[in-house]
XYZ file of C-alpha atoms in Angstrom:
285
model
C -145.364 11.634 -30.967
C -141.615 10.209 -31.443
C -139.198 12.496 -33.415
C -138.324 10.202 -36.604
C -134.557 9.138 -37.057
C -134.266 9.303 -40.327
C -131.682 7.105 -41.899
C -132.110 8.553 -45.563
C -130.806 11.762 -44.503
C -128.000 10.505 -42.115
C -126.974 8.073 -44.661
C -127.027 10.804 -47.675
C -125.127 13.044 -45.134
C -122.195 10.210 -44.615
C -122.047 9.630 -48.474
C -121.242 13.090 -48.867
C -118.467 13.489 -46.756
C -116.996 10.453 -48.167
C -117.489 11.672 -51.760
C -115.263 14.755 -50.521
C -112.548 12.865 -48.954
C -112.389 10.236 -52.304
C -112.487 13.502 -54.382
C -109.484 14.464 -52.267
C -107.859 10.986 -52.754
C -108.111 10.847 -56.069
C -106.448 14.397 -56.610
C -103.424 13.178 -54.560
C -103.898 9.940 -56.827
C -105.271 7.657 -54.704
C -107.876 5.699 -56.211
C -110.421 3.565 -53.743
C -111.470 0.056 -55.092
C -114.201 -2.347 -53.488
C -114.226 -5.732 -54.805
C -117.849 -7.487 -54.994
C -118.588 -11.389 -54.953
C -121.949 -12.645 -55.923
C -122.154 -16.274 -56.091
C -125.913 -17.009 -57.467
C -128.699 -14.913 -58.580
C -130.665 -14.628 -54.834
C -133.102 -11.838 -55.656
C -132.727 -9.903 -52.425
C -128.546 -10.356 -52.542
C -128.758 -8.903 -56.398
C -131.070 -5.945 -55.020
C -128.440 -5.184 -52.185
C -125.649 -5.660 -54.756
C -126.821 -3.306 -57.421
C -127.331 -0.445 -54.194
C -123.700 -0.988 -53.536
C -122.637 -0.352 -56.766
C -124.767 2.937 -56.790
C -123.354 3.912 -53.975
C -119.523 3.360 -55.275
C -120.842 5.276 -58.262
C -122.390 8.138 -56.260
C -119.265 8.861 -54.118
C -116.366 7.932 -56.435
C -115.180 4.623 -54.915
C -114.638 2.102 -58.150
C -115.839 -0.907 -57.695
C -114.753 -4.432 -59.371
C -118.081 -6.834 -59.531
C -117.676 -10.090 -59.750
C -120.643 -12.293 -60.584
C -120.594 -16.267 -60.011
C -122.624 -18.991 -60.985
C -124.529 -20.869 -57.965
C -122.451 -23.999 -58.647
C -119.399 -22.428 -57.840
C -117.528 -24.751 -55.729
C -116.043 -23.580 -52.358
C -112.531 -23.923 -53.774
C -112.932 -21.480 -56.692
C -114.631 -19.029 -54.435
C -111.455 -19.189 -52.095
C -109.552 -18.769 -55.011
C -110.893 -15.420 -56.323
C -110.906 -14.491 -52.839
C -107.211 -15.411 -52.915
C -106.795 -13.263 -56.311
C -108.431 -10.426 -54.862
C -106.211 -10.334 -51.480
C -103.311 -9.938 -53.189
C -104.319 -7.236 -55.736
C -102.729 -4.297 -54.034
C -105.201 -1.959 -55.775
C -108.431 -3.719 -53.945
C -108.860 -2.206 -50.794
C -112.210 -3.756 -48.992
C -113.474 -7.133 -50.113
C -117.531 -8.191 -50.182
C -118.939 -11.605 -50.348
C -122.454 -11.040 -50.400
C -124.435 -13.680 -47.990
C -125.943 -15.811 -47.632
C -123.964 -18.225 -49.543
C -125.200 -21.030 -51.694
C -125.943 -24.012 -48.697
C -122.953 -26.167 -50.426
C -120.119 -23.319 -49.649
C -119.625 -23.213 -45.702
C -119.741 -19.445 -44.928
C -117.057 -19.154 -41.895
C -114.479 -20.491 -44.129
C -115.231 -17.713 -46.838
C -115.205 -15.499 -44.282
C -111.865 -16.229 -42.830
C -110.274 -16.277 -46.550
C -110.827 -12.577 -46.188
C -107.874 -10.451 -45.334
C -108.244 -8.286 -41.853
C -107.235 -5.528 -43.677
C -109.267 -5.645 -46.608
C -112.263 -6.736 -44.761
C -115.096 -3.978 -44.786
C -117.815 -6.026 -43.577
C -116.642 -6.327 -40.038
C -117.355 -9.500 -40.141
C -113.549 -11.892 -39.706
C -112.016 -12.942 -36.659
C -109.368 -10.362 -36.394
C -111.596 -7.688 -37.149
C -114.843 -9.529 -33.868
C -111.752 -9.629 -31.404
C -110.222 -5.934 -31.974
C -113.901 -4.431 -31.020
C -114.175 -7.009 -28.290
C -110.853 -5.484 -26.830
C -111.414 -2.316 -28.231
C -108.503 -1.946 -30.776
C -109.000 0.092 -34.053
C -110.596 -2.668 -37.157
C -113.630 -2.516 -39.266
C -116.817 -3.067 -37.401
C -119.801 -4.869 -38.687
C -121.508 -2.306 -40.703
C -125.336 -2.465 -39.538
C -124.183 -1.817 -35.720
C -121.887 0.775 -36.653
C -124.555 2.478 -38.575
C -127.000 2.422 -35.759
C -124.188 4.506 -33.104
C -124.016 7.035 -36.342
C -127.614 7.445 -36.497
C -127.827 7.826 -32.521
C -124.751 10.188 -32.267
C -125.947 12.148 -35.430
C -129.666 12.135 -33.873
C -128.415 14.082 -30.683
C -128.633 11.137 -28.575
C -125.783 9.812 -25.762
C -125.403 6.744 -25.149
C -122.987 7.695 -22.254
C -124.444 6.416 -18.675
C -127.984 4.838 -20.510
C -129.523 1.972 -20.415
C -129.250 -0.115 -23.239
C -131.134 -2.861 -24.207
C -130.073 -5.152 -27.741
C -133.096 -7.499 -28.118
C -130.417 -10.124 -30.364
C -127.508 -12.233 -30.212
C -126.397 -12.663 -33.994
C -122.350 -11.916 -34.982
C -123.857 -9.775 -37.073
C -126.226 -7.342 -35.323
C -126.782 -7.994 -31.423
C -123.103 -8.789 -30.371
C -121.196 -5.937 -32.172
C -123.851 -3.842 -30.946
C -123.627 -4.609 -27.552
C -119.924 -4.008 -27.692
C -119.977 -0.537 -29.693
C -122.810 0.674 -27.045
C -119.961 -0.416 -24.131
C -117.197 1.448 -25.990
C -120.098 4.323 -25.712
C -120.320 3.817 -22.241
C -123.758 2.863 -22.197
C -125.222 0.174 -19.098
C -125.921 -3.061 -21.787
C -128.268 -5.375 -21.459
C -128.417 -8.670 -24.166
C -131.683 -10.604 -24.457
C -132.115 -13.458 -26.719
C -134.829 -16.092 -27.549
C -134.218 -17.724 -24.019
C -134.033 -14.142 -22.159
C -136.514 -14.609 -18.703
C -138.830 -11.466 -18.232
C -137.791 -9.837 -21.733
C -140.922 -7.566 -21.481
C -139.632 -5.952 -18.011
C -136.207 -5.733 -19.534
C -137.070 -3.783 -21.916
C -139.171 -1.341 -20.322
C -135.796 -0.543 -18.282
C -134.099 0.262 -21.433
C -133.472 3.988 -22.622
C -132.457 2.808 -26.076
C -133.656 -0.212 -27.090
C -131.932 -1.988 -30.387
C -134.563 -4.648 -31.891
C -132.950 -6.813 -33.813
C -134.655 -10.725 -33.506
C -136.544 -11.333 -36.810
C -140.440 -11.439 -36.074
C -142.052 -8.896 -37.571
C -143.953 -6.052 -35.027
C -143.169 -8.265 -32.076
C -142.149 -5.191 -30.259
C -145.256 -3.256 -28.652
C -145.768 -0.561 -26.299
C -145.690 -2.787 -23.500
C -142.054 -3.436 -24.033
C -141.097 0.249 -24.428
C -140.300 2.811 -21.402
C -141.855 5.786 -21.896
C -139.472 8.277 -23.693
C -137.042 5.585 -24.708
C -134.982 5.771 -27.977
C -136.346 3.230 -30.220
C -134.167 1.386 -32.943
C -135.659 -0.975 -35.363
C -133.461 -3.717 -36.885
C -135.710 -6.142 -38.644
C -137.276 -5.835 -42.279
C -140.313 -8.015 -43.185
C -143.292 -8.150 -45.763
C -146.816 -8.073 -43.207
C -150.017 -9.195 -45.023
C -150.418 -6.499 -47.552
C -146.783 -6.914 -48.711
C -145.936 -3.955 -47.030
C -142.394 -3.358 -45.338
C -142.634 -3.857 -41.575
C -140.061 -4.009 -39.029
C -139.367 -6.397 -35.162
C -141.059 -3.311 -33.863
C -144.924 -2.405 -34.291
C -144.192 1.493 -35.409
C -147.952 2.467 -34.803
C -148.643 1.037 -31.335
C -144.661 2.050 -30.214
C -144.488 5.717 -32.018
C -146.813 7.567 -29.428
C -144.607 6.229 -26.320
C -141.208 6.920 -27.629
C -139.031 10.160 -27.624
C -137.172 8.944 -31.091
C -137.728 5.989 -33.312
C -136.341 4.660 -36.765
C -139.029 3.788 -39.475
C -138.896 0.870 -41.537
C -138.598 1.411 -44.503
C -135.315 4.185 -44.064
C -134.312 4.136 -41.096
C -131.518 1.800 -40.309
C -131.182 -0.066 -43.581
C -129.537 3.035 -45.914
C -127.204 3.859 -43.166
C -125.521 0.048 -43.768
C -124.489 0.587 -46.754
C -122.935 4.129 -45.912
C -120.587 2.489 -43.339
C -119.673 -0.175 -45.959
C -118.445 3.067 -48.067
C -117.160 4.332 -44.834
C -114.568 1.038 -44.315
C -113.575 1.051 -48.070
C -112.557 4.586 -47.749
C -110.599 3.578 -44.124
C -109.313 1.048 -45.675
C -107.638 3.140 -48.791
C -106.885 5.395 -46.060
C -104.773 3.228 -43.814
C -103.076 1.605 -46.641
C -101.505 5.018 -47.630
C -100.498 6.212 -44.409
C -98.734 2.555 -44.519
C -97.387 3.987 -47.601
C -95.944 6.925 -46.292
């Protein structure tokens, strides 16, 4: 049976130390602020919004939300993007995605300042991991190397398969498992052989979108199993890209879905604001 990564605890444990280090802050008068757009009412972007600002709450990080309506043009999202960048007391800046289909989402993006943006996801911030220079690193990835190096595991000399080739997920991955060291491997919807690649892989990062794709016969026995996707199967239960009860007996260590990777993203959003406070007042100094 695998040993259970569990991303409740890991997550909890991050949030903790964070709501240290912001007590510390804030005695030395620092304040942290993170800075929330919502454009629309989608029901699973106003679920992940309302966690964010529990998780502000919970560590001590004030947060500024800023609700739009879903005919918002493009222009007067830029703008409050614009506002926000040059309010020196915002430190990390969130447009929740997806956008409504009439906004183009790259240009949002890239309205972002680098140094305000916690969720990884601008230019500046995709081309310092790709040459390995300190900047804020997509948040789900990032969590996913916490839960691994927290979990005991080294990625050092492995094999590493990512199963995904979004901006989000399987290309920052790829690159924070080669700043591990790891031996990586990216497969994709065109990927020849994906089952034998696969069973090579001593951690293998699932991240394509099809709920329980992943059985045992793409897992090497022993291999460290991490599940990306979250999906509703046929009794409306959370499932994720891997099938948990076929893949559990063959693997040494696997996340569950519900809790395993999804809490730890929001900890490393937390984790940027606070860098983000924290750069800004050594730039101070």
């Amino acid at each position: 049976m695998a040993q259970l990564i569990d991303g409740k605890k890991i997550s909890a444990q991050i949030k903790d130390e964070l709501k240290d280090e912001v007590t510390q802050m804030n005695a030395r008068g620092i304040t942290v602020t993170l800075a929330v757009i919502l454009v629309g009412q989608d029901p699973a972007s106003c679920v992940y919004v309302r966690n964010k600002k529990k998780a502000c709450e919970y560590i001590g990080i004030r947060s500024i939300s800023c609700e739009m309506p879903e005919e918002t043009t493009q222009e007067e999202l830029l703008e409050k993007i614009r506002e926000f960048n040059q309010d020196d007391s915002v430190d990390g800046i969130l447009v929740q995605l997806p956008l409504p289909a009439h906004i183009h989402e790259d240009t949002v993006i890239d309205a972002i300042d680098p140094s305000k943006d916690v969720d990884g996801f601008c230019p500046r911030s995709v081309g310092a991991l790709c040459i390995g220079k300190p900047g804020f690193v997509s948040c789900t990835p990032a969590g996913i190397i916490q839960l691994l190096k927290r979990s005991g595991v080294t990625i050092e000399g492995k094999e590493c398969v990512v199963v995904g080739r979004s901006n989000i997920v399987g290309k920052p991955m790829s690159l924070l498992l080669l700043r591990e060291s790891g031996t990586v491997t990216i497969c994709h919807s065109r990927t020849k052989n994906l089952k034998e690649i696969c069973k090579r892989a001593d951690i293998l990062v699932c991240a394509i979108g099809k709920p329980r794709f992943f059985t045992e016969e793409y897992v090497k026995e022993g291999a460290v199993v991490i599940d990306v996707g979250i999906h509703r199967n046929e009794q409306n239960k959370l499932c994720g890209d891997v099938d948990f009860e076929r893949v559990e007996p063959v693997a040494s260590m696997i996340t569950p879905v519900p809790g395993g990777v999804g809490p730890m993203t929001i900890a490393m959003l937390m984790s940027n604001c606070v860098e983000s406070a924290r750069q800004k007042a050594q730039n101070k100094e």
